Amino acid sequence: MVMRIARSRRSIIGFSGLALVALLALAGSVLQNHESTLAIRASGHGVSVPDGFSVLHHLDANGIMIKSITPQDDKLLIKFDSSAERDAARRVLYRTLPQGFIIAQEEEKSPATLWLQRLRGEGHRLG
């Protein structure tokens, strides 16, 4: 009887471990394909953020596809499907927009990213 309980516990622990590994692998692959965001800010007072239509026009003229353009507070957020598109857009915008703007990558804080950071952080405290 004790042997059956020990075997079933090992089975449950083994299955749980495999499920956790599969879940982390799936979450990692999802995060690798996440969208990338650029933020355009004015570098000084008296300079306003460019309108989304002109930014769209510059990127479209250079063959760069975007997911969305959203004004938020004092910046313009531009979302792309990949980091390669984001980097190409950054080069185009530095070349085509007038001086006075800061074009930088915006940090992504998706729920999946936050959970993975928590899980990875917990692993450092174990042992």
XYZ file of N, CA and C in Angstrom:
381
model
N 0.818 -1.192 0.000
C 0.000 0.000 0.000
C 0.864 1.260 0.000
N 1.910 1.252 0.837
C 2.808 2.401 0.920
C 3.534 2.593 -0.404
N 3.880 1.508 -1.079
C 4.569 1.588 -2.364
C 3.691 2.267 -3.416
N 2.390 1.956 -3.412
C 1.477 2.574 -4.374
C 1.380 4.082 -4.141
N 1.309 4.493 -2.901
C 1.221 5.924 -2.582
C 2.504 6.618 -3.014
N 3.634 6.029 -2.732
C 4.915 6.629 -3.120
C 5.016 6.727 -4.638
N 4.587 5.665 -5.353
C 4.621 5.679 -6.813
C 3.686 6.736 -7.382
N 2.502 6.866 -6.814
C 1.553 7.852 -7.332
C 2.045 9.273 -7.052
N 2.699 9.491 -5.924
C 3.264 10.811 -5.648
C 4.371 11.137 -6.645
N 5.219 10.164 -6.923
C 6.280 10.396 -7.918
C 5.685 10.695 -9.285
N 4.614 10.004 -9.629
C 3.951 10.246 -10.914
C 3.387 11.663 -10.971
N 2.742 12.074 -9.905
C 2.161 13.416 -9.858
C 3.252 14.472 -9.927
N 4.324 14.287 -9.171
C 5.433 15.247 -9.185
C 6.083 15.288 -10.571
N 6.279 14.135 -11.179
C 6.862 14.080 -12.525
C 5.984 14.756 -13.551
N 4.695 14.471 -13.494
C 3.758 15.102 -14.423
C 3.705 16.607 -14.210
N 3.673 17.042 -12.965
C 3.648 18.478 -12.667
C 4.909 19.166 -13.190
N 6.047 18.529 -13.020
C 7.302 19.090 -13.520
C 7.286 19.224 -15.037
N 6.808 18.199 -15.725
C 6.720 18.259 -17.188
C 5.749 19.342 -17.641
N 4.636 19.465 -16.952
C 3.662 20.496 -17.305
C 4.254 21.888 -17.100
N 5.011 22.081 -16.030
C 5.635 23.376 -15.770
C 6.675 23.709 -16.839
N 7.475 22.735 -17.221
C 8.477 22.954 -18.274
C 7.788 23.306 -19.589
N 6.717 22.603 -19.932
C 5.989 22.893 -21.174
C 5.375 24.288 -21.131
N 4.838 24.668 -20.001
C 4.240 26.001 -19.859
C 5.295 27.093 -20.004
N 6.453 26.927 -19.385
C 7.519 27.916 -19.505
C 8.057 27.993 -20.932
N 8.161 26.862 -21.609
C 8.621 26.865 -23.003
C 7.616 27.587 -23.892
N 6.339 27.351 -23.668
C 5.300 28.034 -24.437
C 5.321 29.532 -24.170
N 5.431 29.921 -22.929
C 5.475 31.345 -22.587
C 6.710 32.006 -23.189
N 7.837 31.326 -23.194
C 9.051 31.871 -23.793
C 8.909 32.092 -25.282
N 8.266 31.152 -25.970
C 8.090 31.320 -27.414
C 7.117 32.446 -27.727
N 6.112 32.627 -26.889
C 5.167 33.730 -27.078
C 5.886 35.059 -26.889
N 6.743 35.138 -25.895
C 7.452 36.394 -25.626
C 8.458 36.727 -26.712
N 9.033 35.730 -27.341
C 9.991 35.996 -28.400
C 9.328 36.636 -29.606
N 8.052 36.403 -29.802
C 7.331 36.947 -30.952
C 6.461 38.139 -30.577
N 6.802 38.819 -29.493
C 5.949 39.919 -29.053
C 6.194 41.165 -29.881
N 5.253 42.052 -29.813
C 5.359 43.300 -30.562
C 6.402 44.216 -29.932
N 6.902 45.140 -30.731
C 7.881 46.122 -30.283
C 7.287 47.507 -30.427
N 7.686 48.403 -29.543
C 7.114 49.743 -29.526
C 8.204 50.800 -29.518
N 7.986 51.838 -30.325
C 8.824 53.040 -30.299
C 8.017 54.164 -29.670
N 8.704 55.021 -28.938
C 8.070 56.214 -28.376
C 8.781 57.439 -28.927
N 8.008 58.402 -29.404
C 8.572 59.666 -29.893
C 8.161 60.744 -28.901
N 9.170 61.440 -28.370
C 8.940 62.529 -27.411
C 9.615 63.789 -27.914
N 9.092 64.920 -27.509
C 9.758 66.196 -27.804
C 10.944 66.336 -26.855
N 12.067 66.801 -27.370
C 13.266 66.905 -26.542
C 13.332 68.192 -25.735
N 12.477 69.147 -26.034
C 12.515 70.404 -25.295
C 11.159 71.066 -25.236
N 11.105 72.170 -24.503
C 9.858 72.934 -24.394
C 9.583 73.648 -25.701
N 8.323 73.790 -26.024
C 7.933 74.494 -27.234
C 7.903 73.618 -28.467
N 8.331 72.366 -28.353
C 8.299 71.425 -29.476
C 7.168 70.441 -29.207
N 6.268 70.309 -30.162
C 5.159 69.369 -29.970
C 5.459 68.062 -30.690
N 4.868 67.013 -30.202
C 5.039 65.678 -30.782
C 4.426 65.688 -32.185
N 5.067 65.031 -33.164
C 4.491 65.023 -34.522
C 3.158 64.281 -34.538
N 2.325 64.644 -35.495
C 1.040 63.944 -35.588
C 1.248 62.558 -36.180
N 0.362 61.653 -35.812
C 0.476 60.261 -36.244
C 0.406 60.090 -37.748
N -0.370 60.944 -38.427
C -0.506 60.810 -39.869
C 0.829 61.054 -40.577
N 1.574 62.071 -40.163
C 2.855 62.349 -40.824
C 3.856 61.233 -40.553
N 3.844 60.683 -39.341
C 4.732 59.562 -39.026
C 4.357 58.349 -39.868
N 3.062 58.065 -39.963
C 2.582 56.958 -40.802
C 3.023 57.149 -42.244
N 2.910 58.368 -42.753
C 3.306 58.661 -44.124
C 4.800 58.373 -44.341
N 5.659 58.816 -43.436
C 7.098 58.579 -43.563
C 7.419 57.080 -43.544
N 6.791 56.358 -42.633
C 7.079 54.923 -42.526
C 6.528 54.159 -43.726
N 5.317 54.487 -44.136
C 4.708 53.816 -45.283
C 5.514 54.063 -46.561
N 6.010 55.279 -46.725
C 6.815 55.601 -47.912
C 8.104 54.790 -47.963
N 8.546 54.289 -46.820
C 9.758 53.483 -46.755
C 9.460 51.993 -46.600
N 8.209 51.601 -46.804
C 7.837 50.186 -46.777
C 7.794 49.557 -45.403
N 7.624 50.355 -44.362
C 7.591 49.828 -43.001
C 6.139 49.771 -42.538
N 5.710 48.573 -42.156
C 4.335 48.357 -41.704
C 4.262 48.548 -40.193
N 3.178 49.135 -39.734
C 2.966 49.341 -38.307
C 1.688 48.645 -37.877
N 1.582 48.378 -36.573
C 0.344 47.829 -36.017
C -0.574 48.957 -35.575
N 0.003 49.966 -34.893
C -0.821 51.075 -34.413
C 0.040 52.283 -34.064
N -0.603 53.438 -34.072
C 0.013 54.685 -33.602
C -0.963 55.286 -32.606
N -0.480 55.548 -31.390
C -1.344 56.051 -30.331
C -0.680 57.204 -29.594
N -1.344 58.367 -29.519
C -0.805 59.421 -28.661
C -1.090 59.074 -27.200
N -0.095 59.277 -26.352
C -0.275 58.985 -24.925
C 0.536 59.983 -24.111
N -0.135 60.772 -23.318
C 0.489 61.820 -22.511
C 1.315 62.734 -23.413
N 2.610 62.779 -23.226
C 3.470 63.670 -24.005
C 4.305 62.910 -25.026
N 3.803 61.751 -25.479
C 4.559 60.954 -26.450
C 3.628 60.314 -27.461
N 4.225 59.828 -28.527
C 3.512 59.114 -29.576
C 4.049 57.691 -29.582
N 3.193 56.701 -29.346
C 3.602 55.298 -29.303
C 3.289 54.629 -30.632
N 4.294 53.960 -31.200
C 4.133 53.258 -32.474
C 4.463 51.798 -32.234
N 3.513 50.905 -32.519
C 3.707 49.466 -32.298
C 3.999 48.768 -33.620
N 4.931 47.804 -33.547
C 5.347 47.016 -34.701
C 5.246 45.539 -34.357
N 5.207 44.697 -35.400
C 5.149 43.251 -35.181
C 6.478 42.671 -34.743
N 7.581 43.333 -35.073
C 8.887 42.762 -34.744
C 9.880 43.855 -34.378
N 10.957 43.438 -33.752
C 12.016 44.385 -33.395
C 12.759 44.856 -34.643
N 12.808 44.035 -35.694
C 13.467 44.447 -36.939
C 12.715 45.620 -37.577
N 11.370 45.546 -37.595
C 10.576 46.656 -38.133
C 10.758 47.908 -37.271
N 10.813 47.712 -35.953
C 11.017 48.843 -35.043
C 12.356 49.534 -35.311
N 13.412 48.746 -35.477
C 14.740 49.315 -35.719
C 14.803 50.041 -37.065
N 14.153 49.466 -38.079
C 14.106 50.125 -39.390
C 13.330 51.437 -39.291
N 12.250 51.436 -38.544
C 11.446 52.650 -38.371
C 12.242 53.722 -37.635
N 13.006 53.321 -36.639
C 13.816 54.288 -35.900
C 14.802 54.985 -36.832
N 15.443 54.214 -37.704
C 16.395 54.807 -38.658
C 15.697 55.789 -39.597
N 14.538 55.394 -40.103
C 13.787 56.258 -41.021
C 13.348 57.533 -40.322
N 12.841 57.410 -39.109
C 12.343 58.585 -38.396
C 13.462 59.546 -38.007
N 14.625 59.034 -37.637
C 15.760 59.926 -37.360
C 16.159 60.710 -38.610
N 16.021 60.055 -39.752
C 16.397 60.690 -41.018
C 15.339 61.677 -41.509
N 14.055 61.403 -41.270
C 12.992 62.205 -41.878
C 12.353 63.242 -40.956
N 12.332 63.000 -39.653
C 11.730 63.985 -38.751
C 12.729 65.110 -38.477
N 12.237 66.318 -38.237
C 13.153 67.415 -37.912
C 13.812 67.185 -36.545
N 14.865 67.904 -36.264
C 15.545 67.820 -34.973
C 14.580 68.205 -33.859
N 14.848 67.726 -32.675
C 14.013 68.095 -31.533
C 13.143 66.971 -31.003
N 13.358 65.746 -31.500
C 12.576 64.612 -31.037
C 13.493 63.517 -30.509
N 13.023 62.834 -29.483
C 13.711 61.662 -28.943
C 12.914 60.451 -29.401
N 13.584 59.541 -30.081
C 12.936 58.323 -30.590
C 13.590 57.152 -29.869
N 12.832 56.475 -29.033
C 13.404 55.409 -28.207
C 12.466 54.216 -28.126
N 13.058 53.061 -27.830
C 12.262 51.856 -27.631
C 11.492 51.985 -26.328
N 10.238 51.631 -26.379
C 9.384 51.660 -25.191
C 9.388 50.259 -24.583
N 9.546 50.180 -23.277
C 9.544 48.888 -22.594
C 8.152 48.273 -22.633
N 8.113 46.995 -22.917
C 6.848 46.265 -22.951
C 6.568 45.678 -21.576
N 5.388 45.871 -21.087
C 4.993 45.326 -19.788
C 3.715 44.515 -19.953
N 3.796 43.451 -20.761
C 2.626 42.602 -20.948
C 2.450 41.706 -19.722
N 1.256 41.200 -19.485
C 1.047 40.313 -18.335
C 1.952 39.082 -18.376
N 2.185 38.519 -19.559
C 3.053 37.348 -19.659
C 4.481 37.701 -19.261
N 4.973 38.865 -19.671
C 6.307 39.298 -19.309
C 6.434 39.469 -17.805
N 5.441 40.088 -17.191
C 5.479 40.297 -15.751
C 5.483 38.977 -14.990
N 4.682 38.000 -15.445
C 4.656 36.701 -14.770
C 5.981 35.974 -14.925
N 6.565 36.019 -16.107
C 7.853 35.361 -16.287
C 8.937 36.012 -15.445
N 8.911 37.338 -15.320
C 9.876 38.009 -14.458
C 9.710 37.562 -13.016
N 8.477 37.413 -12.585
C 8.228 36.946 -11.216
C 8.739 35.525 -11.025
N 8.445 34.646 -11.992
C 8.889 33.258 -11.876
C 10.406 33.166 -11.883
N 11.038 33.903 -12.767
C 12.495 33.876 -12.832
C 13.107 34.468 -11.568
N 12.478 35.493 -11.018
C 12.961 36.107 -9.784
C 12.866 35.151 -8.604
N 11.794 34.367 -8.568
C 11.611 33.402 -7.488
C 12.676 32.315 -7.552
N 13.098 31.930 -8.749
C 14.087 30.869 -8.896
C 15.419 31.246 -8.277
N 15.741 32.519 -8.224
C 17.010 32.951 -7.636
C 16.991 32.832 -6.125
N 15.818 32.800 -5.542
C 15.718 32.734 -4.079
C 15.655 31.300 -3.571
N 15.475 30.350 -4.465
C 15.375 28.959 -4.040
C 16.758 28.400 -3.724
N 16.790 27.420 -2.844
C 18.041 26.704 -2.606
C 18.712 27.176 -1.426
